[in-house]
Tab-separated table of C-alpha atoms in Angstrom:
chain	number	residue	atom	x	y	z
P	170	MET	CA	78.235	102.456	91.141
P	171	SER	CA	81.587	101.022	90.194
P	172	ARG	CA	84.444	100.423	92.615
P	173	TYR	CA	88.083	99.459	92.063
P	174	GLU	CA	90.793	98.938	94.655
P	175	LEU	CA	94.475	99.458	93.883
P	176	ARG	CA	97.768	100.045	95.645
P	177	GLY	CA	99.207	103.493	96.182
P	178	ARG	CA	102.819	104.545	95.689
P	179	GLU	CA	103.551	103.760	99.331
P	180	PRO	CA	103.237	100.057	100.177
P	181	TYR	CA	100.791	100.789	102.999
P	182	THR	CA	98.296	102.889	101.001
P	183	VAL	CA	95.119	101.483	99.519
P	184	VAL	CA	93.297	103.532	96.887
P	185	VAL	CA	89.617	103.051	96.080
P	186	VAL	CA	88.138	104.712	92.988
P	187	GLY	CA	84.917	104.458	91.050
P	188	TRP	CA	81.971	106.150	89.402
P	189	ASP	CA	78.957	107.173	91.513
P	190	ARG	CA	76.022	107.394	89.145
P	191	PRO	CA	73.570	109.190	91.498
P	192	LEU	CA	76.173	111.903	92.174
P	193	SER	CA	77.406	111.994	88.557
P	194	SER	CA	80.932	112.032	89.924
P	195	PHE	CA	84.007	109.892	90.144
P	196	PHE	CA	85.162	109.288	93.690
P	197	ALA	CA	88.454	108.469	95.375
P	198	GLN	CA	89.447	107.293	98.814
P	199	VAL	CA	92.993	106.741	100.033
P	200	TRP	CA	93.521	104.710	103.196
P	201	ASP	CA	96.578	103.997	105.291
P	202	GLU	CA	96.442	100.227	105.715
P	203	ARG	CA	98.321	100.482	108.994
P	204	ASP	CA	95.376	102.390	110.490
P	205	LEU	CA	92.995	99.691	109.288
P	206	GLU	CA	95.067	96.832	110.716
P	207	PHE	CA	96.461	98.244	113.951
P	208	GLY	CA	94.085	101.033	114.900
P	209	ASN	CA	91.885	101.003	117.951
P	210	PRO	CA	88.848	98.837	117.091
P	211	ASP	CA	86.606	101.439	118.763
P	212	ASP	CA	87.899	104.235	116.505
P	213	GLU	CA	86.764	104.628	112.924
P	214	PRO	CA	89.861	105.123	110.737
P	215	GLU	CA	89.989	108.365	108.760
P	216	PRO	CA	90.934	108.277	105.073
P	217	LEU	CA	93.981	110.218	103.920
P	218	LEU	CA	91.835	111.487	101.036
P	219	TRP	CA	88.127	111.344	100.293
P	220	ALA	CA	87.023	113.166	97.143
P	221	GLY	CA	83.996	113.035	94.880
P	222	CYS	CA	81.368	113.192	97.637
P	223	ARG	CA	79.371	116.042	96.090
P	224	ALA	CA	77.251	116.019	92.951
P	225	GLY	CA	79.382	116.600	89.856
P	226	GLU	CA	82.570	117.154	91.869
P	227	ILE	CA	84.876	115.035	89.661
P	228	ARG	CA	83.497	114.676	86.136
P	229	THR	CA	86.506	113.362	84.203
P	230	VAL	CA	89.059	110.591	84.612
P	231	GLU	CA	91.771	113.201	84.037
P	232	HIS	CA	90.514	115.259	86.978
P	233	LEU	CA	90.386	112.115	89.138
P	234	ASP	CA	93.975	111.293	88.179
P	235	ARG	CA	95.092	114.821	89.189
P	236	VAL	CA	93.329	114.517	92.550
P	237	LEU	CA	95.109	111.205	93.180
P	238	SER	CA	98.533	112.342	91.942
P	239	PRO	CA	100.138	112.590	95.416
P	240	TYR	CA	99.181	108.960	96.093
P	241	THR	CA	99.095	107.037	92.791
P	242	SER	CA	98.673	107.205	89.025
P	243	LEU	CA	95.748	105.454	87.415
P	244	SER	CA	96.738	102.666	85.054
P	245	GLU	CA	95.454	102.749	81.494
P	246	GLU	CA	93.246	99.733	82.269
P	247	ILE	CA	91.577	101.464	85.240
P	248	ARG	CA	91.201	104.695	83.254
P	249	GLU	CA	89.418	102.774	80.475
P	250	ARG	CA	87.139	100.952	82.924
P	251	LEU	CA	86.192	104.196	84.652
P	252	SER	CA	85.504	105.870	81.312
P	253	ARG	CA	83.223	102.973	80.349
P	254	ASP	CA	81.463	103.137	83.717
P	255	ARG	CA	80.747	106.830	83.257
P	256	GLY	CA	79.807	106.391	79.609
P	257	GLY	CA	76.882	104.174	80.536
P	258	VAL	CA	75.178	107.103	82.248
P	259	ASN	CA	74.260	108.940	79.064
P	260	ARG	CA	72.964	105.976	77.109
P	261	THR	CA	69.263	105.911	76.407
P	262	ALA	CA	67.320	102.727	75.987
P	263	SER	CA	65.671	102.320	72.630
P	264	ARG	CA	61.918	102.028	72.715
P	265	PRO	CA	59.951	99.693	70.485
P	266	GLU	CA	57.818	101.573	68.015
């Protein structure tokens, strides 16, 4: 599993994205940092967005970017990293003959 943290468009939003190999899906979480810092310690903060929790839900970086569009745009660097992370799934190890 890969995981990257970045800032959202609003200064208080934190965006977490990555590739979940067992689910064969990209995932995204968007958190309001104010809830994390000032919320009741007994309450579990709820994400503003949580996507990619089901098998095959988000299969492309482009789809992930569309899901995140209200909160952020993925940089080219993050898009490339995510593509590489997903690309490793289909590689097969060579066997000695």
